Amino acid sequence: MTKETNENKEDYLEHEPVLLSQILHFLPHFESDKNAATYLDLTFGGGGHSIAFMRKFPHLQVYAIDQDEEALSAGKEKLAKLGLNHSVTFFHDNFAKVLSQLVTEGSETERIKFDMILADIGVSSHHLDSFKRGFSFREDGPLDMRMDLRSEITAADILNHYKLDKLIQVFTDYGEEPFAERIAEKIVETRRKNPLQTTKELEAICFYSYPKSLRHQHRHPATRVFQALRIEVNQELAVLQKAMELGVQLLKPGGRMGIISFHSLEDRIVKNFFLDCDQAEFRILTKKPLIASEQEIALNRRARSAKLRIIERKKI
Ligand SMILES: C[S@@+](CC[C@H](N)C(=O)[O-])C[C@H]1O[C@@H](n2cnc3c(N)ncnc32)[C@H](O)[C@@H]1O
């Protein structure tokens, strides 16, 4: 095993699950149906949430999805070390695809239903720290950004092949980037000479496209473009919408679905989806999204923008 792979595994082992105490507070009362309690983790990652739930409810049957193979294999290893792997079924795929299979499998009565479904969406700290994946511009790396390495389109493909208008739209819609036009024009000009290949090249284009007076602000000029590209590469907003539509169909009566999002675009989609659900059948448990405490933010910076919303299928 290479040094980098070893370090990646360590990253997973250290992962802190976001908003854990808030989620534990809102978990359904698994105890009432002890032997048949089921939890679907749409974004297994380092397994932080799954492990916390299994520790609290040792009888829980866990179904764990991640489209990132590195995440899944590190998570499996971690569960095995903790002796918790016996009650987990793993899926290496996009959660929208797995949900779609679960919703169409067998008849309505045969179909597996869940007491709790959770999505902690977006990239993990492992993705950001593993420079070869191209999610971050802290160090140089290839412009990749695929969470699932089997998917075909990388960030480089988008940057080198999308038309100018489409690039502007991606940076505006998914990054709310105020200088989208200038950045996209510079990308098109640069790629005429040489295709873009590395994260540092893109970082420099963003940096020099910003007016001098705004280049050294709190948020780096490349931050929004990197976010936008990541969303486009992984089609994050479309799969989130689809997953919620399918997820609610798989909730048991009294079952709950929680979504943790990390930026306003995602949170808006979650909020609107919950509001659009038939309120005779579903109940929104979080009128306002739950957010991290100051203590949690001090320990885990990723928590600062996390928002959790939860919906419940009514018992009737
Ligand atoms: C923030 S991490 C989850 C961390 C996890 N809750 C924990 O406590 O360790 C998000 C994970 O979800 C995965 N992921 C994101 N979008 C996905 C999707 N559409 N389908 C499957 N996995 C996805 C990523 O690969 C990443 O490993």
CSV table of C-alpha atoms and ligand atoms in Angstrom, one decimal:
chain,number,residue,atom,x,y,z
A,1,MET,CA,0.0,0.0,0.0
A,2,THR,CA,1.4,3.4,-0.9
A,3,LYS,CA,2.0,6.1,1.8
A,4,GLU,CA,-0.8,8.3,0.3
A,5,THR,CA,-3.3,5.4,0.5
A,6,ASN,CA,-2.3,4.8,4.1
A,7,GLU,CA,-2.7,8.5,5.0
A,8,ASN,CA,-6.1,8.6,3.2
A,9,LYS,CA,-7.3,5.7,5.4
A,10,GLU,CA,-6.2,7.5,8.5
A,11,ASP,CA,-8.2,10.6,7.4
A,12,TYR,CA,-11.3,8.5,7.3
A,13,LEU,CA,-10.6,7.1,10.8
A,14,GLU,CA,-10.4,10.6,12.2
A,15,HIS,CA,-13.6,12.0,10.7
A,16,GLU,CA,-16.0,13.8,13.0
A,17,PRO,CA,-19.6,13.3,12.1
A,18,VAL,CA,-21.3,16.6,11.6
A,19,LEU,CA,-24.3,17.7,13.8
A,20,LEU,CA,-24.3,14.3,15.6
A,21,SER,CA,-26.0,15.4,18.8
A,22,GLN,CA,-28.8,17.1,16.9
A,23,ILE,CA,-29.4,14.0,14.8
A,24,LEU,CA,-29.3,11.7,17.8
A,25,HIS,CA,-31.9,13.8,19.4
A,26,PHE,CA,-34.2,13.4,16.4
A,27,LEU,CA,-33.7,9.7,15.7
A,28,PRO,CA,-36.9,7.8,15.8
A,29,HIS,CA,-37.4,5.5,18.8
A,30,PHE,CA,-35.8,2.4,17.3
A,31,GLU,CA,-36.3,0.5,20.5
A,32,SER,CA,-40.0,0.2,19.9
A,33,ASP,CA,-39.4,-2.2,17.0
A,34,LYS,CA,-36.1,-3.6,18.2
A,35,ASN,CA,-35.4,-6.4,15.7
A,36,ALA,CA,-36.5,-4.7,12.6
A,37,ALA,CA,-35.0,-1.3,12.9
A,38,THR,CA,-33.4,-0.1,9.7
A,39,TYR,CA,-31.1,2.8,8.8
A,40,LEU,CA,-30.1,4.0,5.4
A,41,ASP,CA,-26.9,6.0,5.3
A,42,LEU,CA,-26.9,7.7,1.8
A,43,THR,CA,-23.4,9.1,2.3
A,44,PHE,CA,-21.4,6.7,4.4
A,45,GLY,CA,-18.0,8.5,4.0
A,46,GLY,CA,-15.9,7.7,7.0
A,47,GLY,CA,-18.9,6.0,8.6
A,48,GLY,CA,-19.1,8.5,11.4
A,49,HIS,CA,-22.9,8.7,11.6
A,50,SER,CA,-23.5,5.0,11.0
A,51,ILE,CA,-21.0,4.0,13.8
A,52,ALA,CA,-22.6,6.5,16.3
A,53,PHE,CA,-26.1,5.1,15.5
A,54,MET,CA,-24.9,1.4,15.8
A,55,ARG,CA,-23.2,2.1,19.1
A,56,LYS,CA,-26.4,3.6,20.5
A,57,PHE,CA,-28.7,0.9,18.9
A,58,PRO,CA,-26.6,-2.3,18.6
A,59,HIS,CA,-29.5,-4.2,16.9
A,60,LEU,CA,-29.8,-1.6,14.0
A,61,GLN,CA,-29.6,-3.0,10.4
A,62,VAL,CA,-27.6,-0.5,8.4
A,63,TYR,CA,-27.6,0.0,4.7
A,64,ALA,CA,-24.6,2.1,3.7
A,65,ILE,CA,-24.0,3.8,0.3
A,66,ASP,CA,-21.0,5.7,-1.0
A,67,GLN,CA,-20.0,6.3,-4.6
A,68,ASP,CA,-16.4,6.7,-3.6
A,69,GLU,CA,-14.7,3.4,-3.4
A,70,GLU,CA,-11.8,4.7,-1.2
A,71,ALA,CA,-14.4,5.9,1.3
A,72,LEU,CA,-16.3,2.6,1.3
A,73,SER,CA,-13.2,0.4,1.7
A,74,ALA,CA,-11.8,2.5,4.5
A,75,GLY,CA,-15.2,2.5,6.2
A,76,LYS,CA,-15.5,-1.3,5.9
A,77,GLU,CA,-12.1,-1.7,7.5
A,78,LYS,CA,-13.0,0.6,10.3
A,79,LEU,CA,-16.2,-1.2,11.0
A,80,ALA,CA,-14.4,-4.5,11.0
A,81,LYS,CA,-11.9,-3.2,13.5
A,82,LEU,CA,-14.7,-2.1,15.7
A,83,GLY,CA,-16.6,-5.4,15.3
A,84,LEU,CA,-19.6,-3.6,13.8
A,85,ASN,CA,-19.6,-4.9,10.2
A,86,HIS,CA,-22.0,-7.8,10.8
A,87,SER,CA,-25.1,-5.8,10.4
A,88,VAL,CA,-24.1,-3.5,7.5
A,89,THR,CA,-25.0,-4.0,3.8
A,90,PHE,CA,-22.8,-1.8,1.5
A,91,PHE,CA,-23.5,-0.3,-1.9
A,92,HIS,CA,-20.8,1.3,-4.0
A,93,ASP,CA,-22.9,3.6,-6.2
A,94,ASN,CA,-24.7,6.9,-6.5
A,95,PHE,CA,-27.4,7.2,-3.8
A,96,ALA,CA,-30.0,8.2,-6.4
A,97,LYS,CA,-29.3,5.0,-8.3
A,98,VAL,CA,-29.5,2.7,-5.3
A,99,LEU,CA,-32.7,4.4,-4.1
A,100,SER,CA,-34.2,4.0,-7.5
A,101,GLN,CA,-33.4,0.2,-7.4
A,102,LEU,CA,-34.8,-0.1,-3.8
A,103,VAL,CA,-38.1,1.7,-4.8
A,104,THR,CA,-38.7,-0.5,-7.8
A,105,GLU,CA,-37.6,-3.8,-6.2
A,106,GLY,CA,-40.3,-6.4,-5.6
A,107,SER,CA,-43.8,-5.5,-4.6
A,108,GLU,CA,-44.8,-2.7,-2.2
A,109,THR,CA,-45.1,-5.1,0.7
A,110,GLU,CA,-41.8,-6.9,0.0
A,111,ARG,CA,-39.9,-3.7,-0.4
A,112,ILE,CA,-37.5,-2.7,2.4
A,113,LYS,CA,-38.5,0.4,4.3
A,114,PHE,CA,-36.5,2.5,6.7
A,115,ASP,CA,-36.9,4.0,10.1
A,116,MET,CA,-34.2,6.6,9.3
A,117,ILE,CA,-32.5,7.9,6.2
A,118,LEU,CA,-29.7,10.4,6.4
A,119,ALA,CA,-27.6,12.3,3.8
A,120,ASP,CA,-24.6,14.3,4.8
A,121,ILE,CA,-24.0,15.6,1.3
A,122,GLY,CA,-21.0,16.9,-0.6
A,123,VAL,CA,-17.4,16.1,-0.3
A,124,SER,CA,-15.6,14.7,2.8
A,125,SER,CA,-12.6,16.3,4.4
A,126,HIS,CA,-10.7,13.3,2.9
A,127,HIS,CA,-11.6,14.5,-0.6
A,128,LEU,CA,-10.4,18.0,0.1
A,129,ASP,CA,-7.1,16.7,1.6
A,130,SER,CA,-6.4,14.2,-1.1
A,131,PHE,CA,-4.9,16.5,-3.7
A,132,LYS,CA,-4.8,13.8,-6.5
A,133,ARG,CA,-8.6,14.0,-6.5
A,134,GLY,CA,-8.6,17.7,-7.6
A,135,PHE,CA,-11.2,19.1,-5.2
A,136,SER,CA,-8.9,21.6,-3.6
A,137,PHE,CA,-6.4,24.2,-4.8
A,138,ARG,CA,-4.3,24.2,-1.6
A,139,GLU,CA,-1.8,22.0,-3.5
A,140,ASP,CA,-1.4,21.2,-7.1
A,141,GLY,CA,-3.4,18.2,-8.5
A,142,PRO,CA,-5.2,17.1,-11.6
A,143,LEU,CA,-8.5,18.8,-12.4
A,144,ASP,CA,-10.6,15.7,-11.7
A,145,MET,CA,-13.3,16.2,-8.9
A,146,ARG,CA,-15.2,13.0,-9.6
A,147,MET,CA,-16.5,11.4,-6.4
A,148,ASP,CA,-17.1,8.2,-8.4
A,149,LEU,CA,-13.9,7.4,-10.3
A,150,ARG,CA,-15.9,5.3,-12.7
A,151,SER,CA,-17.8,8.3,-14.0
A,152,GLU,CA,-16.6,9.7,-17.3
A,153,ILE,CA,-16.6,13.5,-17.0
A,154,THR,CA,-13.9,15.3,-15.1
A,155,ALA,CA,-13.5,18.9,-14.2
A,156,ALA,CA,-10.8,19.2,-17.0
A,157,ASP,CA,-13.3,17.9,-19.6
A,158,ILE,CA,-15.8,20.6,-18.6
A,159,LEU,CA,-13.2,23.4,-18.5
A,160,ASN,CA,-11.7,22.4,-21.9
A,161,HIS,CA,-14.9,21.6,-23.8
A,162,TYR,CA,-17.9,23.5,-22.5
A,163,LYS,CA,-18.8,26.6,-24.6
A,164,LEU,CA,-18.2,30.0,-23.0
A,165,ASP,CA,-21.9,30.6,-22.2
A,166,LYS,CA,-22.2,27.2,-20.5
A,167,LEU,CA,-19.2,27.9,-18.4
A,168,ILE,CA,-20.6,31.2,-17.3
A,169,GLN,CA,-23.9,29.6,-16.4
A,170,VAL,CA,-22.2,26.8,-14.3
A,171,PHE,CA,-20.1,29.4,-12.4
A,172,THR,CA,-23.1,31.6,-11.9
A,173,ASP,CA,-25.7,29.0,-11.0
A,174,TYR,CA,-23.7,26.7,-8.9
A,175,GLY,CA,-21.1,29.1,-7.5
A,176,GLU,CA,-22.9,32.5,-7.4
A,177,GLU,CA,-19.6,33.7,-8.7
A,178,PRO,CA,-19.7,37.5,-9.4
A,179,PHE,CA,-16.8,37.4,-11.9
A,180,ALA,CA,-18.1,34.3,-13.8
A,181,GLU,CA,-17.8,36.0,-17.2
A,182,ARG,CA,-14.3,37.2,-16.8
A,183,ILE,CA,-13.1,33.9,-15.4
A,184,ALA,CA,-14.9,31.9,-18.2
A,185,GLU,CA,-13.4,34.2,-20.9
A,186,LYS,CA,-9.9,33.7,-19.4
A,187,ILE,CA,-10.4,29.9,-19.4
A,188,VAL,CA,-11.4,29.9,-23.0
A,189,GLU,CA,-8.5,32.1,-24.0
A,190,THR,CA,-6.0,29.9,-22.1
A,191,ARG,CA,-7.3,26.6,-23.4
A,192,ARG,CA,-6.8,27.8,-27.0
A,193,LYS,CA,-3.1,27.5,-26.4
A,194,ASN,CA,-3.0,24.6,-24.0
A,195,PRO,CA,-5.8,22.5,-22.3
A,196,LEU,CA,-6.1,23.2,-18.6
A,197,GLN,CA,-4.8,20.3,-16.5
A,198,THR,CA,-4.1,21.3,-12.9
A,199,THR,CA,-5.9,22.9,-10.0
A,200,LYS,CA,-3.2,25.5,-9.6
A,201,GLU,CA,-3.7,26.6,-13.2
A,202,LEU,CA,-7.3,27.2,-12.5
A,203,GLU,CA,-6.6,28.8,-9.2
A,204,ALA,CA,-4.3,31.3,-11.0
A,205,ILE,CA,-6.9,32.1,-13.7
A,206,CYS,CA,-9.6,32.9,-11.0
A,207,PHE,CA,-7.1,34.9,-8.9
A,208,TYR,CA,-6.0,37.1,-11.8
A,209,SER,CA,-9.6,37.5,-13.2
A,210,TYR,CA,-10.5,39.3,-9.9
A,211,PRO,CA,-9.9,43.0,-9.6
A,212,LYS,CA,-6.7,43.6,-7.7
A,213,SER,CA,-8.6,45.2,-4.7
A,214,LEU,CA,-10.6,42.0,-4.2
A,215,ARG,CA,-7.9,39.3,-4.6
A,216,HIS,CA,-6.9,39.0,-1.0
A,217,GLN,CA,-10.3,38.9,0.8
A,218,HIS,CA,-11.3,36.3,3.3
A,219,ARG,CA,-12.8,34.0,0.5
A,220,HIS,CA,-10.2,33.1,-2.1
A,221,PRO,CA,-11.2,34.1,-5.7
A,222,ALA,CA,-11.2,30.4,-6.8
A,223,THR,CA,-13.5,29.1,-4.0
A,224,ARG,CA,-16.8,29.6,-5.8
A,225,VAL,CA,-15.5,28.2,-9.2
A,226,PHE,CA,-14.2,25.1,-7.5
A,227,GLN,CA,-17.6,24.6,-5.8
A,228,ALA,CA,-19.5,25.1,-9.0
A,229,LEU,CA,-17.3,22.7,-11.0
A,230,ARG,CA,-17.6,20.0,-8.3
A,231,ILE,CA,-21.4,20.3,-8.4
A,232,GLU,CA,-21.4,20.1,-12.2
A,233,VAL,CA,-19.0,17.1,-12.3
A,234,ASN,CA,-21.0,15.1,-9.8
A,235,GLN,CA,-24.5,16.5,-10.8
A,236,GLU,CA,-25.0,17.1,-7.1
A,237,LEU,CA,-28.2,19.2,-7.1
A,238,ALA,CA,-30.0,16.9,-9.5
A,239,VAL,CA,-29.2,13.7,-7.6
A,240,LEU,CA,-30.1,15.4,-4.3
A,241,GLN,CA,-33.6,16.2,-5.6
A,242,LYS,CA,-34.0,12.7,-7.0
A,243,ALA,CA,-32.8,11.1,-3.8
A,244,MET,CA,-35.3,13.0,-1.7
A,245,GLU,CA,-38.2,12.1,-4.0
A,246,LEU,CA,-37.3,8.4,-3.8
A,247,GLY,CA,-36.2,8.5,-0.2
A,248,VAL,CA,-39.6,9.6,1.3
A,249,GLN,CA,-41.2,6.7,-0.6
A,250,LEU,CA,-39.0,4.3,1.4
A,251,LEU,CA,-39.8,5.7,4.9
A,252,LYS,CA,-41.8,3.5,7.3
A,253,PRO,CA,-44.7,5.2,9.1
A,254,GLY,CA,-42.9,7.3,11.8
A,255,GLY,CA,-39.7,7.0,9.7
A,256,ARG,CA,-37.5,10.1,9.3
A,257,MET,CA,-35.3,11.5,6.6
A,258,GLY,CA,-32.6,14.0,7.5
A,259,ILE,CA,-30.5,16.0,5.0
A,260,ILE,CA,-27.4,17.9,6.0
A,261,SER,CA,-26.5,20.5,3.4
A,262,PHE,CA,-23.5,22.9,3.2
A,263,HIS,CA,-24.5,25.8,1.0
A,264,SER,CA,-27.6,27.8,0.3
A,265,LEU,CA,-28.3,26.2,-3.1
A,266,GLU,CA,-28.6,22.8,-1.5
A,267,ASP,CA,-30.5,24.0,1.5
A,268,ARG,CA,-33.1,25.8,-0.7
A,269,ILE,CA,-33.7,22.6,-2.6
A,270,VAL,CA,-34.2,20.6,0.6
A,271,LYS,CA,-36.5,23.3,2.1
A,272,ASN,CA,-38.6,23.5,-1.0
A,273,PHE,CA,-38.9,19.8,-1.4
A,274,PHE,CA,-40.0,19.3,2.2
A,275,LEU,CA,-42.6,22.1,1.8
A,276,ASP,CA,-43.9,20.5,-1.4
A,277,CYS,CA,-44.4,17.1,0.3
A,278,ASP,CA,-48.1,16.3,1.1
A,279,GLN,CA,-48.5,17.7,4.6
A,280,ALA,CA,-51.3,15.1,5.3
A,281,GLU,CA,-48.7,12.4,4.9
A,282,PHE,CA,-45.5,14.1,6.1
A,283,ARG,CA,-44.5,16.4,8.9
A,284,ILE,CA,-41.5,18.7,8.9
A,285,LEU,CA,-39.7,18.3,12.2
A,286,THR,CA,-37.4,21.3,11.7
A,287,LYS,CA,-39.2,24.5,11.0
A,288,LYS,CA,-35.8,26.1,10.8
A,289,PRO,CA,-32.6,24.2,9.9
A,290,LEU,CA,-30.6,22.9,12.8
A,291,ILE,CA,-27.0,24.3,12.9
A,292,ALA,CA,-23.8,23.5,14.7
A,293,SER,CA,-22.9,24.9,18.2
A,294,GLU,CA,-19.9,27.2,18.6
A,295,GLN,CA,-18.1,24.3,20.3
A,296,GLU,CA,-18.6,22.0,17.4
A,297,ILE,CA,-17.5,24.7,14.9
A,298,ALA,CA,-14.4,25.2,17.0
A,299,LEU,CA,-13.6,21.5,16.7
A,300,ASN,CA,-14.7,21.0,13.1
A,301,ARG,CA,-14.6,23.9,10.6
A,302,ARG,CA,-16.7,21.9,8.1
A,303,ALA,CA,-19.6,22.2,10.6
A,304,ARG,CA,-19.8,26.0,10.3
A,305,SER,CA,-22.0,25.9,7.2
A,306,ALA,CA,-23.9,22.7,7.9
A,307,LYS,CA,-27.7,22.8,8.0
A,308,LEU,CA,-29.9,19.9,9.0
A,309,ARG,CA,-33.5,19.5,8.0
A,310,ILE,CA,-35.7,16.5,8.9
A,311,ILE,CA,-39.0,15.3,7.7
A,312,GLU,CA,-41.2,12.4,9.1
A,313,ARG,CA,-43.7,10.2,7.5
A,314,LYS,CA,-46.7,10.4,9.7
A,315,LYS,CA,-47.9,7.3,11.6
A,316,ILE,CA,-51.7,7.5,10.8
B,1,LIG,C1,-19.4,14.4,4.0
B,1,LIG,S1,-19.1,12.8,3.6
B,1,LIG,C2,-20.0,11.8,4.7
B,1,LIG,C3,-19.4,11.7,6.0
B,1,LIG,C4,-20.2,10.7,6.9
B,1,LIG,N1,-21.5,11.1,7.3
B,1,LIG,C5,-19.3,10.4,8.2
B,1,LIG,O1,-19.8,10.8,9.3
B,1,LIG,O2,-18.3,9.9,8.1
B,1,LIG,C6,-20.0,12.6,2.1
B,1,LIG,C7,-19.8,11.3,1.4
B,1,LIG,O3,-20.9,11.1,0.6
B,1,LIG,C8,-20.4,10.6,-0.6
B,1,LIG,N2,-21.4,11.0,-1.6
B,1,LIG,C9,-21.7,12.3,-2.0
B,1,LIG,N3,-22.6,12.4,-2.9
B,1,LIG,C10,-23.0,11.1,-3.1
B,1,LIG,C11,-23.9,10.4,-4.0
B,1,LIG,N4,-24.7,11.2,-4.8
B,1,LIG,N5,-24.0,9.1,-4.0
B,1,LIG,C12,-23.3,8.3,-3.1
B,1,LIG,N6,-22.3,8.9,-2.3
B,1,LIG,C13,-22.2,10.2,-2.3
B,1,LIG,C14,-19.0,11.1,-0.8
B,1,LIG,O4,-18.3,10.3,-1.6
B,1,LIG,C15,-18.5,11.2,0.6
B,1,LIG,O5,-17.7,10.1,0.9
